[in-house]
Coordinates of C-alpha atoms in Angstrom, one line a residue:
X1139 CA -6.6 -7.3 8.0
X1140 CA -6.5 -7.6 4.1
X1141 CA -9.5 -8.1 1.6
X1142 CA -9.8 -8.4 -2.2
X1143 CA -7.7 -10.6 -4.8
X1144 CA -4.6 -11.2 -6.6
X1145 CA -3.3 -7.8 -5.2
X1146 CA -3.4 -9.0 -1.5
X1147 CA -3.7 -13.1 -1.7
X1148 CA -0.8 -14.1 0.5
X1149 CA -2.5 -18.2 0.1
X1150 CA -5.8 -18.4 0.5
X1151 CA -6.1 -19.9 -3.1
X1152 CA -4.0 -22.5 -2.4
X1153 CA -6.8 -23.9 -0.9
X1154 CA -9.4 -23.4 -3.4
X1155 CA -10.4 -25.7 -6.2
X1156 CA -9.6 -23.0 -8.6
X1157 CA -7.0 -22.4 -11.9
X1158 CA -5.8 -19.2 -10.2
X1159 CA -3.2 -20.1 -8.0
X1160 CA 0.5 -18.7 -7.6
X1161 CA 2.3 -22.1 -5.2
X1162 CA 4.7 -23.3 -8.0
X1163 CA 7.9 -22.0 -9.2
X1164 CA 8.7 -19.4 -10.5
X1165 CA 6.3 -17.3 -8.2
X1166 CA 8.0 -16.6 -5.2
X1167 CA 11.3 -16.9 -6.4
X1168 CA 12.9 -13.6 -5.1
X1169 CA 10.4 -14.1 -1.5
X1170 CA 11.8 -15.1 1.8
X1171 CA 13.3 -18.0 1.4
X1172 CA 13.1 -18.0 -2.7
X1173 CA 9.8 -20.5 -1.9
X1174 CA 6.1 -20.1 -3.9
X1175 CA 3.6 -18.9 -1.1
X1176 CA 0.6 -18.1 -3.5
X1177 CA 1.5 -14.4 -4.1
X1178 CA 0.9 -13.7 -7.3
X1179 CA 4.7 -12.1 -7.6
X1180 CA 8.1 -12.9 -7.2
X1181 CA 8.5 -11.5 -4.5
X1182 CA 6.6 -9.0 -1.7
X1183 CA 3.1 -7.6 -2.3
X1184 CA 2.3 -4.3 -1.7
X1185 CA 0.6 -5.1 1.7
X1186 CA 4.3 -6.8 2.3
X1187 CA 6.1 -3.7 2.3
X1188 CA 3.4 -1.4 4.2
X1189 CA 3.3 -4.2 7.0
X1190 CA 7.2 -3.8 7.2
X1191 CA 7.0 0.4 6.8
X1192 CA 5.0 0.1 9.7
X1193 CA 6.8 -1.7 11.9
X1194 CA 5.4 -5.5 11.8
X1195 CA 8.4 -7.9 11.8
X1196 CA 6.2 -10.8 10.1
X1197 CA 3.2 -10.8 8.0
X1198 CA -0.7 -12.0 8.3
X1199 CA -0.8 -15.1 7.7
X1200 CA -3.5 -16.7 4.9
X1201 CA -7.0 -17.3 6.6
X1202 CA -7.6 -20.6 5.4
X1203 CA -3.9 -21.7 5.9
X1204 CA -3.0 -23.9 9.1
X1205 CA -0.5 -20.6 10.1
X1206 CA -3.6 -18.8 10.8
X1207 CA -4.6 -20.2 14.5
X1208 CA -3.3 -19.4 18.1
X1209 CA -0.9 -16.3 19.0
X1210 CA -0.5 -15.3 15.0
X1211 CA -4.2 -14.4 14.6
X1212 CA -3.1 -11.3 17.0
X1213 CA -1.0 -10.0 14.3
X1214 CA -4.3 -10.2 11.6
X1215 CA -5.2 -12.4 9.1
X1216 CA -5.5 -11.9 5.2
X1217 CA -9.2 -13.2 3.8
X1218 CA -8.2 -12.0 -0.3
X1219 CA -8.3 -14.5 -2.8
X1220 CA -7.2 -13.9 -6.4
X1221 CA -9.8 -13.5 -9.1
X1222 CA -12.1 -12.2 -6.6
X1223 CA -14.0 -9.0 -7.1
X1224 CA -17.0 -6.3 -5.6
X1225 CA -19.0 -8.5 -7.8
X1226 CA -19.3 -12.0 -6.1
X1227 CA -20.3 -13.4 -9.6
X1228 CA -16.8 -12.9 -10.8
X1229 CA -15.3 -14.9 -7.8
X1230 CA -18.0 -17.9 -8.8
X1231 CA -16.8 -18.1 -11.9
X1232 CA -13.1 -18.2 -10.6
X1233 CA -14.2 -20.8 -7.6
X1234 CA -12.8 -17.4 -5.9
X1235 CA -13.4 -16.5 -2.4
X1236 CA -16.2 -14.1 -2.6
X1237 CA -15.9 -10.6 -1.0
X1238 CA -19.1 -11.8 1.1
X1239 CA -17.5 -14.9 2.0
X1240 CA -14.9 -13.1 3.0
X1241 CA -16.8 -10.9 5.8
X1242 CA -17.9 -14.3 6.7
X1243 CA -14.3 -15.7 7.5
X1244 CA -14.0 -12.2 9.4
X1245 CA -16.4 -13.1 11.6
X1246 CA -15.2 -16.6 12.4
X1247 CA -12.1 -14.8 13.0
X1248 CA -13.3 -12.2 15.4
X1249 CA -14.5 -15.2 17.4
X1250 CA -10.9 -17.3 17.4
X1251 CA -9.6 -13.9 18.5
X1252 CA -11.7 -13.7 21.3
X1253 CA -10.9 -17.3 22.8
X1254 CA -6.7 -16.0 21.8
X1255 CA -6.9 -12.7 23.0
X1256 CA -9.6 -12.4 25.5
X1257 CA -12.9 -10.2 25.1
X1258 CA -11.9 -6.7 25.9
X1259 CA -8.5 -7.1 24.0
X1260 CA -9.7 -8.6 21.0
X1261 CA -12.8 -5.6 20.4
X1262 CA -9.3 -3.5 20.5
X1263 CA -7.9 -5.3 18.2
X1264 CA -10.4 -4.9 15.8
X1265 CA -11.2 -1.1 16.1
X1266 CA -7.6 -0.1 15.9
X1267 CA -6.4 -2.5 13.5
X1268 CA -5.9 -1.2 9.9
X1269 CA -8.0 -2.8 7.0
X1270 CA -6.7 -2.8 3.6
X1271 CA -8.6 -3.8 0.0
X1272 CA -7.9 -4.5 -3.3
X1273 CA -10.7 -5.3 -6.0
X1274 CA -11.9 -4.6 -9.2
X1275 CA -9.4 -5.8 -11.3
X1276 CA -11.8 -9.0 -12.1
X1277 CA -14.5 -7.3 -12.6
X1278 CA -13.8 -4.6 -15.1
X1279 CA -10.5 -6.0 -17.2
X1280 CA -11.9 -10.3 -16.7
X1281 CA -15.7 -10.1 -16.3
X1282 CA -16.5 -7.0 -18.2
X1283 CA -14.9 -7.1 -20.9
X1284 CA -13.4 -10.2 -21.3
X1285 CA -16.7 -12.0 -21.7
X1286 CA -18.9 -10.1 -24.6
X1287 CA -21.7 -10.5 -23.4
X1288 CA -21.6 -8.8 -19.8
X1289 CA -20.6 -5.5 -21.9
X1290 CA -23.5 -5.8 -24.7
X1291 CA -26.1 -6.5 -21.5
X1292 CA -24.5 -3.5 -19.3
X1293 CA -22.5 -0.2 -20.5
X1294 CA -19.5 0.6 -18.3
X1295 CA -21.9 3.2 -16.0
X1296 CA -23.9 0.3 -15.3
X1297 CA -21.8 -2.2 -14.4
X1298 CA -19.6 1.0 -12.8
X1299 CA -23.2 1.3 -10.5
X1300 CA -23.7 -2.0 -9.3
X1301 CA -19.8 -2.3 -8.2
X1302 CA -20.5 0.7 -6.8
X1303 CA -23.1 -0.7 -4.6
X1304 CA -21.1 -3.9 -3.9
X1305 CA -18.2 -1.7 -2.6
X1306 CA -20.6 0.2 -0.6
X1307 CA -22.3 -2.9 1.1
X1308 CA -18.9 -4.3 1.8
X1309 CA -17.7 -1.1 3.8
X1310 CA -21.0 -1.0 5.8
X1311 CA -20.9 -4.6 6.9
X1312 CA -17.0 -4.2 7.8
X1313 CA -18.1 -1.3 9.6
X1314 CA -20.8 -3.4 11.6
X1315 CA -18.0 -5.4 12.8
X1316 CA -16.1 -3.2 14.3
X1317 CA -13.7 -1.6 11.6
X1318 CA -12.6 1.7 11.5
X1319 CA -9.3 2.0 9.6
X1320 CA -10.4 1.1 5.8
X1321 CA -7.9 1.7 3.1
X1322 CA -8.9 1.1 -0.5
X1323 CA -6.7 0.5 -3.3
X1324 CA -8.1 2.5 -6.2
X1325 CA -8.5 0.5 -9.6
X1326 CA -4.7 0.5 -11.6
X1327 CA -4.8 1.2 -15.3
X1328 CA -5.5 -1.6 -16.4
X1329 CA -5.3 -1.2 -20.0
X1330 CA -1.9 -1.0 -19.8
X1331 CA -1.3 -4.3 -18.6
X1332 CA 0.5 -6.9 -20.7
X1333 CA -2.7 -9.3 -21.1
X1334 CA -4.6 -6.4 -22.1
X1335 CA -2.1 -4.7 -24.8
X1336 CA -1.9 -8.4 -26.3
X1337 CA -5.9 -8.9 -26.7
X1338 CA -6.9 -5.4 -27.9
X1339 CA -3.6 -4.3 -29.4
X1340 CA -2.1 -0.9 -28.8
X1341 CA -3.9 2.4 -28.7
X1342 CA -2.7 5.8 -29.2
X1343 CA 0.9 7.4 -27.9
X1344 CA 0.5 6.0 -24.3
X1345 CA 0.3 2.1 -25.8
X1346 CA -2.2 0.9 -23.5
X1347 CA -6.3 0.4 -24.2
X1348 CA -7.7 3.8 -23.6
X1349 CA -11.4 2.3 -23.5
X1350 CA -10.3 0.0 -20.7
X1351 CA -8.4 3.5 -18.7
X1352 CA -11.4 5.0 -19.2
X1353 CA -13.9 2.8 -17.5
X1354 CA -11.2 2.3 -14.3
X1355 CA -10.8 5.9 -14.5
X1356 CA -14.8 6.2 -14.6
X1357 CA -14.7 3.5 -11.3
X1358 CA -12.3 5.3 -9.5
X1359 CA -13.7 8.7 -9.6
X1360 CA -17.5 7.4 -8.5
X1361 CA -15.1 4.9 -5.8
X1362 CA -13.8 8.4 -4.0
X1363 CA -17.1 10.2 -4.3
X1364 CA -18.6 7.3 -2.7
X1365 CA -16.0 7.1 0.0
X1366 CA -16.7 10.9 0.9
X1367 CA -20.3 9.7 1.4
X1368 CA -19.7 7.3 3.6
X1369 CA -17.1 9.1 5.6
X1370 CA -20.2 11.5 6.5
X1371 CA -22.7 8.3 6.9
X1372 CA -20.7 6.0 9.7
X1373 CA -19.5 8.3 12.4
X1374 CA -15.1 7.3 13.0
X1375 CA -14.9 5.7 10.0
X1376 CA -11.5 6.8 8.3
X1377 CA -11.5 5.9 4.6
X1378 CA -8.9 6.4 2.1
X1379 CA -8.8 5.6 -1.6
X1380 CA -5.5 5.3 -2.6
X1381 CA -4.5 6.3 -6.1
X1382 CA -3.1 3.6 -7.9
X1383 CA -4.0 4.8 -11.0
X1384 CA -1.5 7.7 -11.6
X1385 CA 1.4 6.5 -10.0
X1386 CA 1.4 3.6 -11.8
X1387 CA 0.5 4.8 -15.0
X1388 CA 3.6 6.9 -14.7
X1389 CA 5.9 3.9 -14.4
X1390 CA 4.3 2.2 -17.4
X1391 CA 5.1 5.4 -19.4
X1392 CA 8.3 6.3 -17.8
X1393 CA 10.1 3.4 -16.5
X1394 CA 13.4 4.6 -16.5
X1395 CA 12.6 7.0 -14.0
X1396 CA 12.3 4.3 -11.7
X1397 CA 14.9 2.0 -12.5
X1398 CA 13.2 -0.1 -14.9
X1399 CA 14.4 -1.5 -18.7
X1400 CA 10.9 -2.8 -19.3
X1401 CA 7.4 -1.9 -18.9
X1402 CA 5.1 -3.8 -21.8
X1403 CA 5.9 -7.2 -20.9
X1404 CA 6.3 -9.5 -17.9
X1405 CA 9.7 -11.0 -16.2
X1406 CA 8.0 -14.1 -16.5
X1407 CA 8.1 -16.4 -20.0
X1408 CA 6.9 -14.0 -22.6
X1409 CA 5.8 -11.8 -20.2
X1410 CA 1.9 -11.3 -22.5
X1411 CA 0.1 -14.5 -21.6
X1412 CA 0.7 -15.7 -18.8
X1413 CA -1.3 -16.4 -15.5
X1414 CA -1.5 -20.3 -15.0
X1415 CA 0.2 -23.1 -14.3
X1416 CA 0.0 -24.2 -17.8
X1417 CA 2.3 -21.4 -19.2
X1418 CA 4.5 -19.5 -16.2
X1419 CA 5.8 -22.3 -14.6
X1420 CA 10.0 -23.7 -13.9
X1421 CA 9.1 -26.1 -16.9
X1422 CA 8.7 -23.4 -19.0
X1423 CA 12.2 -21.7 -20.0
X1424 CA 12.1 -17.9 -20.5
X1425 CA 11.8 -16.0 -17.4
X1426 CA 13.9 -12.8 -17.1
X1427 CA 17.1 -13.1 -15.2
X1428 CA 16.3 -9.8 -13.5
X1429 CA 13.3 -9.1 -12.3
X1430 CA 14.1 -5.7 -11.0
X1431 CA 14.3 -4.0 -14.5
X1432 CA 10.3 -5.0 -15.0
X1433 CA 7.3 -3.3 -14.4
X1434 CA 5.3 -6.3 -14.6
X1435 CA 6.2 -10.4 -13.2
X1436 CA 3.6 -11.8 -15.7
X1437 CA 1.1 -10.5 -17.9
X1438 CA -1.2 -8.9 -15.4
X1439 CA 0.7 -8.6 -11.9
X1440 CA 3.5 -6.3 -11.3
X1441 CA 7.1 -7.4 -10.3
X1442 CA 8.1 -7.1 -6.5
X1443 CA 10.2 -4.1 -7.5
X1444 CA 7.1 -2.0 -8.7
X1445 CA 5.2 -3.4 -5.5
X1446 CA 7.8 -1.5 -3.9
X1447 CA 6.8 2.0 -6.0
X1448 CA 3.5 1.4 -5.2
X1449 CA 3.5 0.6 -1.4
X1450 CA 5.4 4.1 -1.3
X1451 CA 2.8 6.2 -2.8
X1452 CA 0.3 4.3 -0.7
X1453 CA 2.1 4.9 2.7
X1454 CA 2.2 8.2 1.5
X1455 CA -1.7 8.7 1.1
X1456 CA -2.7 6.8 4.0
X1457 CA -0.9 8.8 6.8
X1458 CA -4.4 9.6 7.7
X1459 CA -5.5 6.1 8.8
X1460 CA -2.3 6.1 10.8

């Protein structure tokens, strides 16, 4: 069962009235069947390769898509939507799914599962199925500090506080519904991504936004102090944070370590500005010819060949959900 945005959205934006959408060429290009799905990639998410690590030999299908009905619900369902976040205001501004909306569409799902899967079968489902989330991008790189005036009204502790809370509130109600397996994809360093080098400009010897590490950095820490907290609060919870942060952070700074040529720019078009329609599209000539040698597919989501670093340090971390 997957939560959160961009990093997870297998679709569910597809069928949203919203700009943020990934079901045109050339998303999806190097995917099963070299067909746009609504990952924001070119390939596999991270929840991609963990669902094949573990043994699944197809994935959860997109909540609000037509796949999602009948024998395939047993297998899960994926409720993210991109340009979602802990703070539901983001994903209103977005015409996002909101993290709330999407314990909602959990619900409605337990139920279908029930009628599928009978009862007693469908309560195991639940509690021994593994929960993954991804969010904050939205809310500290797009909401935050995007938009001036959410960072004059709130310093980055404050804002840090009340995602804080959101995140807390959304473990608790999954909890209430039967979860028990909850992995949480710590915040990645943003300030190294593309979009964010190109606004701010480049900062020190590392070349990403230091102010912007700093207040995921800042997130992350009061994230896993939280999750240690609740780990003591809601008796069989297992809760891991994954960390993002580093490992990826690593590849920025040392790509050739991992096989890549490139690291400050996406595959797709220029690889700085792009994340609609309107500029990464098959009308617009200028994506790479190989998307393995970059970091990043556009200017804030990472190629499917980074997913892949990522989804090894995760599997890595989360042996204790497993």
């Amino acid at each position: 069962m997957t939560f959160g945005d961009s990093g997870l959205d297998v679709g569910n934006n597809n069928y949203l009235k919203t700009p943020f959408k990934a079901n045109y060429p050339p998303y999806g290009e190097d995917f099963v069947g070299g067909k746009a799905t609504g990952r924001f990639c070119n390939g596999k998410l991270v929840s991609d390769f963990t669902a094949e690590t573990l043994g699944f030999k197809t994935y959860a299908p997109a909540y609000l898509s037509p796949e999602a009905s009948g024998k395939k619900l047993l297998i899960g369902a994926n409720f993210a939507s991109a340009a979602s976040g802990f703070d539901d205001k983001a994903a209103y501004l977005s015409h996002a799914i909101t993290l709330t909306q999407q314990l909602e569409y959990f619900k409605e799902y337990k139920t279908k599962l029930a009628k599928v899967a009978g009862t007693n079968k469908s309560a195991s489902i639940i509690k021994d199925a593994l929960y993954l989330l991804s969010a904050g991008t939205s809310d500290i790189l797009q909401k935050y500090h995007v938009i001036p005036t959410n960072n004059q009204v709130y310093d980055s502790d404050q804002y840090a506080s009340s995602l804080v809370t959101a995140f807390t509130s959304f473990v608790k109600n999954l909890y209430g519904l039967g979860a028990r397996k909850l992995g949480v994809t710590g915040i990645l360093p943003l300030g190294c991504l593309p979009a964010a080098r190109m606004k701010y400009g480049f900062h020190g010897r590392s070349g990403c936004v230091s102010r912007i590490n700093a207040d995921v950095q800042q997130f992350n820490d009061r994230i896993n102090s939280t999750a240690i907290s609740l780990r003591k609060q809601l008796p069989g919870l297992k809760l891991v944070v994954f960390d993002t942060f580093n490992p990826l952070y690593d590849v920025v700074q040392s790509p050739s370590k991992y096989g890549f040529l490139e690291a400050k720019r996406g595959c797709c078009k220029t690889g700085t500005l792009e994340t609609t329609p309107f500029l990464c599209n098959i009308k617009t000539p200028g994506t790479c010819s190989n998307a393995t040698q970059f970091v990043f597919w556009d200017n804030v989501h990472f190629s499917q060949a980074a997913n892949q670093v990522l989804a090894d340090a995760i599997i890595v971390q989360g042996f204790g959900l497993i």
